[in-house]
mmCIF file of C-alpha atoms in Angstrom:
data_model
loop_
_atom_site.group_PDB
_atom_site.id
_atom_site.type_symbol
_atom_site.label_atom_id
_atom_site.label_comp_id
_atom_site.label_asym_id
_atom_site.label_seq_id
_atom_site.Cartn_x
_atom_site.Cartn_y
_atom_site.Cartn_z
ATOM 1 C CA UNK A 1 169.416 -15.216 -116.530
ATOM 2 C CA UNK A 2 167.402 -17.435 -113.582
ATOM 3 C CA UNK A 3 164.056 -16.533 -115.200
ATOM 4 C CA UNK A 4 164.932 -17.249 -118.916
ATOM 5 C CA UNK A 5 166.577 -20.672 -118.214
ATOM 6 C CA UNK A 6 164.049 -21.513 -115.790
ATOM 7 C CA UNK A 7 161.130 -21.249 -118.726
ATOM 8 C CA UNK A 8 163.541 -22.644 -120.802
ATOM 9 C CA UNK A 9 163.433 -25.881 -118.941
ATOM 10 C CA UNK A 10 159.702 -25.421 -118.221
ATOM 11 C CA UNK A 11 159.247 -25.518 -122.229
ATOM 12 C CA UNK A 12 161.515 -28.672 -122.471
ATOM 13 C CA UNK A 13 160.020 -30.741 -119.424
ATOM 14 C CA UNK A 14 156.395 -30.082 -121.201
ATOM 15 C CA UNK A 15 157.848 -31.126 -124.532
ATOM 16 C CA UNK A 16 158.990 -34.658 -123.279
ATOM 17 C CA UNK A 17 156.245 -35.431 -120.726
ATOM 18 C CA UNK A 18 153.127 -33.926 -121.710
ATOM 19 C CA UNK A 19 153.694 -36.707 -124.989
ATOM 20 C CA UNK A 20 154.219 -39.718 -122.883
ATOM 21 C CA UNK A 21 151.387 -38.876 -120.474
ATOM 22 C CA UNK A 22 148.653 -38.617 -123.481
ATOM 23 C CA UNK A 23 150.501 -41.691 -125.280
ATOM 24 C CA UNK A 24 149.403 -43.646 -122.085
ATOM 25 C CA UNK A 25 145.956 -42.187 -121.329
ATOM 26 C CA UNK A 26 143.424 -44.105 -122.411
ATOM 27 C CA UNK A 27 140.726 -41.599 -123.515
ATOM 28 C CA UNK A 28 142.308 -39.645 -125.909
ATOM 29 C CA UNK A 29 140.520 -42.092 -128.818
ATOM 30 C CA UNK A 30 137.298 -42.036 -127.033
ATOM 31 C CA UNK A 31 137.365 -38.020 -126.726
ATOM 32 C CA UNK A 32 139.304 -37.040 -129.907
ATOM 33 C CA UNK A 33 138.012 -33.208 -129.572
ATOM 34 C CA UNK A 34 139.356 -32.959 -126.352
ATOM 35 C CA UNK A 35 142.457 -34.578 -127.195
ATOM 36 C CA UNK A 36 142.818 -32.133 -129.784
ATOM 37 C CA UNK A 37 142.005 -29.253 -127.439
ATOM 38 C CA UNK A 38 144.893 -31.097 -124.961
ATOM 39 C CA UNK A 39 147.813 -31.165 -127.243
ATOM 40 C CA UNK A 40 147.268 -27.800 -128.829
ATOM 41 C CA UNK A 41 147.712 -26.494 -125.432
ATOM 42 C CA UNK A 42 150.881 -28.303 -124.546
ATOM 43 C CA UNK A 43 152.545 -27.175 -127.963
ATOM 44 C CA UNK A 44 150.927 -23.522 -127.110
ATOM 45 C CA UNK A 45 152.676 -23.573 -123.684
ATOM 46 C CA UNK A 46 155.902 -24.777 -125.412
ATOM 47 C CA UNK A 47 155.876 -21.844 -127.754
ATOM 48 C CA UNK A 48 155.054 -19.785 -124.883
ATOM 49 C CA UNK A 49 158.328 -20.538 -122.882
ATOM 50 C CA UNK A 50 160.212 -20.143 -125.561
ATOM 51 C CA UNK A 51 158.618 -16.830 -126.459
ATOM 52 C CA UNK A 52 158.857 -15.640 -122.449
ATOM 53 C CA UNK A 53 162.247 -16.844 -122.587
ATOM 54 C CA UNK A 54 163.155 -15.064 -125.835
ATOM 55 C CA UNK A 55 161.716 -11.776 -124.653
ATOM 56 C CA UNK A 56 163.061 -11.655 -121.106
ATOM 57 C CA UNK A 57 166.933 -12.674 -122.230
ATOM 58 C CA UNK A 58 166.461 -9.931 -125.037
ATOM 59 C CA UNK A 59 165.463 -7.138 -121.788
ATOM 60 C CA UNK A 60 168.539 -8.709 -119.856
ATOM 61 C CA UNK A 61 171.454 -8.229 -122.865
ATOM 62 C CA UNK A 62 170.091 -4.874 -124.742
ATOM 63 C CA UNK A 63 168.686 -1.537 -122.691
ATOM 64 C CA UNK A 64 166.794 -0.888 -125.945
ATOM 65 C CA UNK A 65 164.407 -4.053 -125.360
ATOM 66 C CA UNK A 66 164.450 -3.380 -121.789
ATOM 67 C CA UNK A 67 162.923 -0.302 -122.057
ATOM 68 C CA UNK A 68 160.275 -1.200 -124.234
ATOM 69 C CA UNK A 69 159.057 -4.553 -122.164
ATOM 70 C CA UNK A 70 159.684 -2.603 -118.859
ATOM 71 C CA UNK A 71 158.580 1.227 -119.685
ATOM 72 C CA UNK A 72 154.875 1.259 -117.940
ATOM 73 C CA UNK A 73 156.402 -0.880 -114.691
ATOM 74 C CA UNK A 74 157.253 0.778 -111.724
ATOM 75 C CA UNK A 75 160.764 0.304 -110.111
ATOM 76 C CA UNK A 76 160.227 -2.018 -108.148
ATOM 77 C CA UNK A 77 159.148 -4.909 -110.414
ATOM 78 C CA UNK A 78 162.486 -3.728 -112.639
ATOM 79 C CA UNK A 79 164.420 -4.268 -110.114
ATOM 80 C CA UNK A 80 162.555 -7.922 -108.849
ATOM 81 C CA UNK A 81 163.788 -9.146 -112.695
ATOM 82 C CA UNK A 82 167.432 -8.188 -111.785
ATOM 83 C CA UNK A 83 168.045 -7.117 -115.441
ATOM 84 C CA UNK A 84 171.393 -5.424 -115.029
ATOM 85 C CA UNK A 85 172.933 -8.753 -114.085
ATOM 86 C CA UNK A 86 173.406 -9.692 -117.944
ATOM 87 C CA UNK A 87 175.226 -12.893 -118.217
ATOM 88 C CA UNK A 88 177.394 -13.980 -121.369
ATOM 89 C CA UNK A 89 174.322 -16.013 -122.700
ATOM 90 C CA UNK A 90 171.626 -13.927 -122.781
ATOM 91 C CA UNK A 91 172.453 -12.722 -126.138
ATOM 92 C CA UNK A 92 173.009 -15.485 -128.291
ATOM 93 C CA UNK A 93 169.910 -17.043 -126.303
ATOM 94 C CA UNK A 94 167.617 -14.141 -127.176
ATOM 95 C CA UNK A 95 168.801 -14.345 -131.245
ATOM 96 C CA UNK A 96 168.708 -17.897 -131.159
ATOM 97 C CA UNK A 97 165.157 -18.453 -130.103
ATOM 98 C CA UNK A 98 164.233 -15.333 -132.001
ATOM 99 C CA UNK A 99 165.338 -17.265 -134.902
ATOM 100 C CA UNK A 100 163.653 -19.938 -134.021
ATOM 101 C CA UNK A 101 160.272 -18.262 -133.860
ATOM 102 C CA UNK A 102 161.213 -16.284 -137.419
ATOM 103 C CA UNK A 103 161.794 -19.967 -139.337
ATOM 104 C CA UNK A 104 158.833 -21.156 -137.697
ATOM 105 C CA UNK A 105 156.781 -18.189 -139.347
ATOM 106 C CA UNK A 106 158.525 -18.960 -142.398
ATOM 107 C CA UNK A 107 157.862 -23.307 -142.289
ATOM 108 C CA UNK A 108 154.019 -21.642 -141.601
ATOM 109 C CA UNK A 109 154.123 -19.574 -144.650
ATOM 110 C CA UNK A 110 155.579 -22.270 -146.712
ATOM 111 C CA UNK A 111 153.010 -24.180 -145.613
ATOM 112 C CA UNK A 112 150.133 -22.680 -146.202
ATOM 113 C CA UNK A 113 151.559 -21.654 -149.747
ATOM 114 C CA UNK A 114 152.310 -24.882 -150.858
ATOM 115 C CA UNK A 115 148.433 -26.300 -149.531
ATOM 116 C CA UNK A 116 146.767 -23.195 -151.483
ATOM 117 C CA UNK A 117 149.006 -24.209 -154.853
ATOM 118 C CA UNK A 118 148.084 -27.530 -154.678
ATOM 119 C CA UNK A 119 144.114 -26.619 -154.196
ATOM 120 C CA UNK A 120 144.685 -23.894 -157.322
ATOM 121 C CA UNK A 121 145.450 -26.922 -159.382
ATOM 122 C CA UNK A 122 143.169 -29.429 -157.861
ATOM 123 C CA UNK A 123 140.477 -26.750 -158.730
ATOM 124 C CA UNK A 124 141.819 -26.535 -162.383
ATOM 125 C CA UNK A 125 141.687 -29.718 -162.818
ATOM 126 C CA UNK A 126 138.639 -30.215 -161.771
ATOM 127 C CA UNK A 127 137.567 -27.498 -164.667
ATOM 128 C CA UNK A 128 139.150 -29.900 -167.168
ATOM 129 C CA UNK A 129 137.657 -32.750 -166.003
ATOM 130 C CA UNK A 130 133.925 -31.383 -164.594
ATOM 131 C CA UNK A 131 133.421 -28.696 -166.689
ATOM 132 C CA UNK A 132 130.724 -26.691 -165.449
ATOM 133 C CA UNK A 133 127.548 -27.553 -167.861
ATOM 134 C CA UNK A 134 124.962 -24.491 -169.072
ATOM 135 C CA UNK A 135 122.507 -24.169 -166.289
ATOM 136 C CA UNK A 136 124.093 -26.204 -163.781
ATOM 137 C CA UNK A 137 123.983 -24.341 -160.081
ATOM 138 C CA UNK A 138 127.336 -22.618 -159.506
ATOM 139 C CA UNK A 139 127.206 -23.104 -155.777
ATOM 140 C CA UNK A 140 126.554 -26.982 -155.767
ATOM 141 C CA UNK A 141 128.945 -28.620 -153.520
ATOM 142 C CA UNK A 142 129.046 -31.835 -154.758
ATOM 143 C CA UNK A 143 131.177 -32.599 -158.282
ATOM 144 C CA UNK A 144 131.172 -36.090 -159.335
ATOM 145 C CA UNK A 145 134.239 -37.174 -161.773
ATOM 146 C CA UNK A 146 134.816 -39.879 -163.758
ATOM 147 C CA UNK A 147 136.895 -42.276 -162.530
ATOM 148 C CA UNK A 148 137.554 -46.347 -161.956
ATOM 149 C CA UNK A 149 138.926 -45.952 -158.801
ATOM 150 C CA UNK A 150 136.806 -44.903 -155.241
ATOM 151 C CA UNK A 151 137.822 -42.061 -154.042
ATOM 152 C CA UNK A 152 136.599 -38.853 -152.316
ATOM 153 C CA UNK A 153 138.017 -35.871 -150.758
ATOM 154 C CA UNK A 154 136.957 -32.239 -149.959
ATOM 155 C CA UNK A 155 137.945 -28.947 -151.172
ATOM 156 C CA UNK A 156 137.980 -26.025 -149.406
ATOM 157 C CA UNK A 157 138.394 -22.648 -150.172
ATOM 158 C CA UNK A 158 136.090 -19.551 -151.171
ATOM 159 C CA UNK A 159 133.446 -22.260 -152.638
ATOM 160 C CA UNK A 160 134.535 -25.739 -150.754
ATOM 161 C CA UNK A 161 133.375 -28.722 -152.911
ATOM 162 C CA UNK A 162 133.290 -32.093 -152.359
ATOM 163 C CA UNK A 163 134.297 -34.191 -155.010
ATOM 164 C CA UNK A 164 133.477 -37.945 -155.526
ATOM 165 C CA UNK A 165 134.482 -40.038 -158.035
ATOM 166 C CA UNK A 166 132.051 -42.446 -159.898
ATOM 167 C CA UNK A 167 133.286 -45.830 -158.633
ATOM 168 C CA UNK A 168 132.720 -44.664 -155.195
ATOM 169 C CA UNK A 169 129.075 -43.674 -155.708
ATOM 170 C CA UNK A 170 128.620 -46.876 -157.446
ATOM 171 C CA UNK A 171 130.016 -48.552 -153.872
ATOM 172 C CA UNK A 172 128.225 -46.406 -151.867
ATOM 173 C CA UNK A 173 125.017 -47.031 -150.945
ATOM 174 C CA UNK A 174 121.613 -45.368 -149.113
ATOM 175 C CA UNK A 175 122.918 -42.965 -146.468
ATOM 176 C CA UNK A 176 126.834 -43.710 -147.059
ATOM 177 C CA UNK A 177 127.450 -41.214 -149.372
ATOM 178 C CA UNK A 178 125.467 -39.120 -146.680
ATOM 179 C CA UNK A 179 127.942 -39.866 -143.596
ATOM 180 C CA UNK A 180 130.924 -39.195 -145.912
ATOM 181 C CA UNK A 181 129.006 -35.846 -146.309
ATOM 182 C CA UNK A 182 128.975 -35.225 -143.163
ATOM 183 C CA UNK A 183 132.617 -36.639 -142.181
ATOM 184 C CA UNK A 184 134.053 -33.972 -144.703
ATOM 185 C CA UNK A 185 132.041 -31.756 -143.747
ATOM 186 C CA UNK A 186 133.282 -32.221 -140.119
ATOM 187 C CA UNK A 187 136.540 -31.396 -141.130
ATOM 188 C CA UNK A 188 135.775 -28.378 -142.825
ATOM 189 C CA UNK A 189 133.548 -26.518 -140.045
ATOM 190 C CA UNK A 190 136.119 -27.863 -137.130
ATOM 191 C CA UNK A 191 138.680 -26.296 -139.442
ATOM 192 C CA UNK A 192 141.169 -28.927 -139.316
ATOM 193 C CA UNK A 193 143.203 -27.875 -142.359
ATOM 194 C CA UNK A 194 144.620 -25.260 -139.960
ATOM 195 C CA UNK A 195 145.583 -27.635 -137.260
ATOM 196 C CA UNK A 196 147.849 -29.930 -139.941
ATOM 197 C CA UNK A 197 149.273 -26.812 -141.682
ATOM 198 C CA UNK A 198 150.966 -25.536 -137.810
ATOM 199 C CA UNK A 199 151.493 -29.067 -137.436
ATOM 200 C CA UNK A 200 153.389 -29.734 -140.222
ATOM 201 C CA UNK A 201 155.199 -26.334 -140.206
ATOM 202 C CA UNK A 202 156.280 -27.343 -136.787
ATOM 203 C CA UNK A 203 157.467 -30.975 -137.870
ATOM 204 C CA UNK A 204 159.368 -30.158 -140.879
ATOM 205 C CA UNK A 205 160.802 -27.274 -139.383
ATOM 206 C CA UNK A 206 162.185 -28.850 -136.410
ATOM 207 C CA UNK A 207 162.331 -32.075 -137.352
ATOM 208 C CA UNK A 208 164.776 -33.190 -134.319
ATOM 209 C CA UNK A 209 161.794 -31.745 -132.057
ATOM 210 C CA UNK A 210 159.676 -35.162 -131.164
ATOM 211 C CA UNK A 211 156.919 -33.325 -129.861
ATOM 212 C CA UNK A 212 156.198 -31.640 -133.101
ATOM 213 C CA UNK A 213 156.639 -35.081 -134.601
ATOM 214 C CA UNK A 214 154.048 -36.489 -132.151
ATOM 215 C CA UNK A 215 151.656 -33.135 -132.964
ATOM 216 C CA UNK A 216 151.902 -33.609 -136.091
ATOM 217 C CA UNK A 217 150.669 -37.593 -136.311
ATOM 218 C CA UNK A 218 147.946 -37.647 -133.481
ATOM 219 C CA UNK A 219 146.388 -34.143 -135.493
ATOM 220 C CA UNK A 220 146.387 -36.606 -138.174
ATOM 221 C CA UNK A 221 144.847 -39.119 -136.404
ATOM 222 C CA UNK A 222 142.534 -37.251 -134.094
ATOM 223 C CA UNK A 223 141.078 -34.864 -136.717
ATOM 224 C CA UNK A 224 140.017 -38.267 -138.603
ATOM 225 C CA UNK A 225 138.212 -39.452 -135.881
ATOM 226 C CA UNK A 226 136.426 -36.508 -134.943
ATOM 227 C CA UNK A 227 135.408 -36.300 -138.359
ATOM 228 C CA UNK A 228 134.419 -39.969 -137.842
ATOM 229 C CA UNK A 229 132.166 -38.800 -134.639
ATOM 230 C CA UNK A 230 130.534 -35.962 -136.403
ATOM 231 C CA UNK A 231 129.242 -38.054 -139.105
ATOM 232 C CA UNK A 232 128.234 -41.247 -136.900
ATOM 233 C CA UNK A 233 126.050 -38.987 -134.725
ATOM 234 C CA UNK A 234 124.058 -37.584 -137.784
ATOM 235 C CA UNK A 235 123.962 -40.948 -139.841
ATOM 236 C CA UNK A 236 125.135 -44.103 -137.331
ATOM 237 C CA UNK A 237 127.908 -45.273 -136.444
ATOM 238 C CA UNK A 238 127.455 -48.719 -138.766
ATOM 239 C CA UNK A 239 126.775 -46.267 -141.852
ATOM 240 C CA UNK A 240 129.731 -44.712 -141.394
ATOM 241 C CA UNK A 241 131.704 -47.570 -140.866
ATOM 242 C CA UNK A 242 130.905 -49.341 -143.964
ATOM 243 C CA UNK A 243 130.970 -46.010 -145.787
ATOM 244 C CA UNK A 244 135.031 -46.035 -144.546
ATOM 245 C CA UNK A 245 135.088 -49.253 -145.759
ATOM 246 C CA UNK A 246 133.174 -49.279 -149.451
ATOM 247 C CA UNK A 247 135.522 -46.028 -150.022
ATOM 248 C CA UNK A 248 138.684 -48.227 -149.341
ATOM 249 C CA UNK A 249 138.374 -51.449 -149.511
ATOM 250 C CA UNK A 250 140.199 -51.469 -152.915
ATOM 251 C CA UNK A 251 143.149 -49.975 -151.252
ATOM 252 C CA UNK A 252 144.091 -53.023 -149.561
ATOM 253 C CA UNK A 253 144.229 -50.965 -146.239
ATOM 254 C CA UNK A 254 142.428 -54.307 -144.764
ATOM 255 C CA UNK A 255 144.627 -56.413 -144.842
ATOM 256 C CA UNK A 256 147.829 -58.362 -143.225
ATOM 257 C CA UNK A 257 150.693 -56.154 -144.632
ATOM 258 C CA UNK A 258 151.007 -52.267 -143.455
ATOM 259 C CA UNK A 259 149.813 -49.641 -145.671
ATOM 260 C CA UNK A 260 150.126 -45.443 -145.452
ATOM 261 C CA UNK A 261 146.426 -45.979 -144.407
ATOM 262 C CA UNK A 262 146.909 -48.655 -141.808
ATOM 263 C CA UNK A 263 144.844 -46.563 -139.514
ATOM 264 C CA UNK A 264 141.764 -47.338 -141.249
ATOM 265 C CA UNK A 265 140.699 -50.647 -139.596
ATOM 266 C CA UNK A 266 140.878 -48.977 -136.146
ATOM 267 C CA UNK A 267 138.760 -46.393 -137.591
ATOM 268 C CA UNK A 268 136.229 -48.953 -138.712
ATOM 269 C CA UNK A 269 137.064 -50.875 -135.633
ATOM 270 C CA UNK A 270 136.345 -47.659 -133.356
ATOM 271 C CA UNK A 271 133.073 -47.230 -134.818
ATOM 272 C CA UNK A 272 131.868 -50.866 -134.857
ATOM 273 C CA UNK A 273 132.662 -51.373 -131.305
ATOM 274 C CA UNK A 274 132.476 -47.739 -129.920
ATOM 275 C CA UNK A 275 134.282 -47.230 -126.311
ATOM 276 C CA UNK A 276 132.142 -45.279 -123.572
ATOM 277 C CA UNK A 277 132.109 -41.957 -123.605
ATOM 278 C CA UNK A 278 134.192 -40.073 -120.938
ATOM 279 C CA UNK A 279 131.301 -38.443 -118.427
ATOM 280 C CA UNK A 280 130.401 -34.488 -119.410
ATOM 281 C CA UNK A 281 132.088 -33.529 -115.829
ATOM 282 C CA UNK A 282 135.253 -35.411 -116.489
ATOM 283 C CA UNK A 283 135.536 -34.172 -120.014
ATOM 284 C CA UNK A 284 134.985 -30.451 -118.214
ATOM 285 C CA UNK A 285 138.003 -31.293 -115.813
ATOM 286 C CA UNK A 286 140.098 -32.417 -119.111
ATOM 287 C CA UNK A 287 139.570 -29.224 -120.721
ATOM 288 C CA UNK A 288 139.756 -26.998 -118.170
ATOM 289 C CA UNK A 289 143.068 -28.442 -117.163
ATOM 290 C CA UNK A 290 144.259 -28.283 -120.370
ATOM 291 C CA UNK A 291 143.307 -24.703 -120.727
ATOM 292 C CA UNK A 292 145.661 -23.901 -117.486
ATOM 293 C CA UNK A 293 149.197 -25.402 -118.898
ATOM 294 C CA UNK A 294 149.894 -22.255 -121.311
ATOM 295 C CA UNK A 295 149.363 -20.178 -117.908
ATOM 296 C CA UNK A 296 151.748 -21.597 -116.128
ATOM 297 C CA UNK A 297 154.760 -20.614 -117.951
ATOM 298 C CA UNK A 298 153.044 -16.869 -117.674
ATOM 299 C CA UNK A 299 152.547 -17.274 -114.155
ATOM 300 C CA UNK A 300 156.365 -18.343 -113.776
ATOM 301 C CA UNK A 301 157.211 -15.436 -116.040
ATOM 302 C CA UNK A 302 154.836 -12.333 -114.064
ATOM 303 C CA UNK A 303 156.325 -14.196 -110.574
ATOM 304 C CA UNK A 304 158.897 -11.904 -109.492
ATOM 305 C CA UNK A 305 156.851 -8.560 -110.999
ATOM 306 C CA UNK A 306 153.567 -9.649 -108.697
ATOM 307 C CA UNK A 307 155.896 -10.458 -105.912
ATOM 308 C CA UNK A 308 157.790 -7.069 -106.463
ATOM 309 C CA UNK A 309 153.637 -5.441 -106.197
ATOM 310 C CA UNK A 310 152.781 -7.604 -103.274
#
């Protein structure tokens, strides 16, 4: 049970300081695609451990398991596991984290079901309200509604729209409307709907966990802004800005008192007074580093087998 409680504890030192160290860096909001890249990898090595963990505590209390994980390895890299040593835990370890990964599954399901109801009725709605007129081009992308207040969001699906509402086009002006274009647009070909929905599945369905909390925010956050970057390099980084601003000024997200869109002025604020870029060598070393921290829980995990072959 070494090897199982040793990943075990690999998964849970990640999960408390990978968080602080990228709360403290200072680059994650001048590099938002690599911070993304970073912090999927840190949750991916998390699942990992537990997964390694799972699997080699299910070989250690059942023969069945063992023979499947173990049948094309030679003796000696059986034997370097020490499987027949099967303590008292490694049952209720294996069927607790296999639980764990089963109601994760199910928070994923859940969540992508719930964000493809909601866009069923978005898209009926938007038949009741923007009925499609004779001759109009079924594969425009663009639906204006009627509305008072300015809003805009994007669609996706089998034919993604983006929708605008009247009050914003009558804020937005010259190349605004095309930077929020391109910021949805951003989203949709980085296809950041899929980072919230494993977010979110994660956060809601281990709520006590604070690094899927902390996932689930900065994928919030970070998504936004490289959304924000994508449109700033097409149409300026002042267009954009006063795009974000015409959109919400309304909202009150400007001012003294917080608001669920608080983030907003450090958006604007971002793009008004944009930090230097991190060089193209150190944004190499970031990824590349980043890349290696799922492999180390399999390189703790194949240890004893290479070992056993060496």
């Amino acid at each position: 049970m070494m090897l199982p409680a040793a990943l075990l504890l690999l998964g849970a030192l990640t999960a408390v300081v990978a968080p602080r160290l990228l709360a403290r860096a200072d680059w994650t909001d001048r590099e938002p695609v690599v911070a993304l890249w970073v912090w999927q990898c840190v949750v991916a090595a998390v699942l990992l451990c537990c997964a390694l963990s799972m699997t080699l505590s299910a070989a250690v209390a059942w023969q069945a398991v063992r023979g499947q994980v173990f049948a094309p390895a030679p003796r000696a890299v059986v034997g370097a596991y020490a499987l027949g040593t099967a303590g008292p835990w490694a049952a209720p370890t294996a069927v607790a984290l296999a639980c764990g990964g089963a109601w994760t599954a199910v928070m994923l399901v859940r969540e992508v079901v719930r964000a493809r109801v909601r866009r069923r009725l978005r898209r009926a709605e938007l038949l009741v309200r923007a009925p499609r007129l004779p001759g109009e081009d079924p594969g425009s992308r663009l639906v204006v509604l009627e509305g008072e207040r300015s809003d805009a969001w994007w669609l996706p699906g089998a034919a993604p729209r983006l929708v605008v509402t009247t009050a914003a086009l009558r804020r937005l002006r010259g190349r605004q409307l095309d930077a929020l274009v391109a910021h949805e647009e951003g989203h949709a070909q980085a296809r950041h709907d899929w980072l919230l929905h494993c977010s979110a599945a994660l956060a809601g369905g281990f709520p006590q966990v604070p690094v899927f909390a902390a996932f689930r925010d900065e994928m919030h956050r970070l998504v936004e802004l490289a959304a924000d970057d994508m449109a700033s390099r097409r149409f300026g980084r002042l267009t954009t800005a006063l795009a974000l601003v015409e959109l919400n000024e309304d909202r009150g997200v400007f001012g003294p008192a917080p608001t669920p869109h608080a983030h907003l002025p450090q958006r604007v604020h971002r793009l008004l007074a944009p930090p230097d870029r991190l060089t193209a060598a150190r944004r190499l070393r970031l990824t590349a580093t980043a890349t290696l921290v799922p492999v180390v829980p399999l390189v703790v995990a194949f240890m004893p087998g290479l070992r056993a072959l060496g």
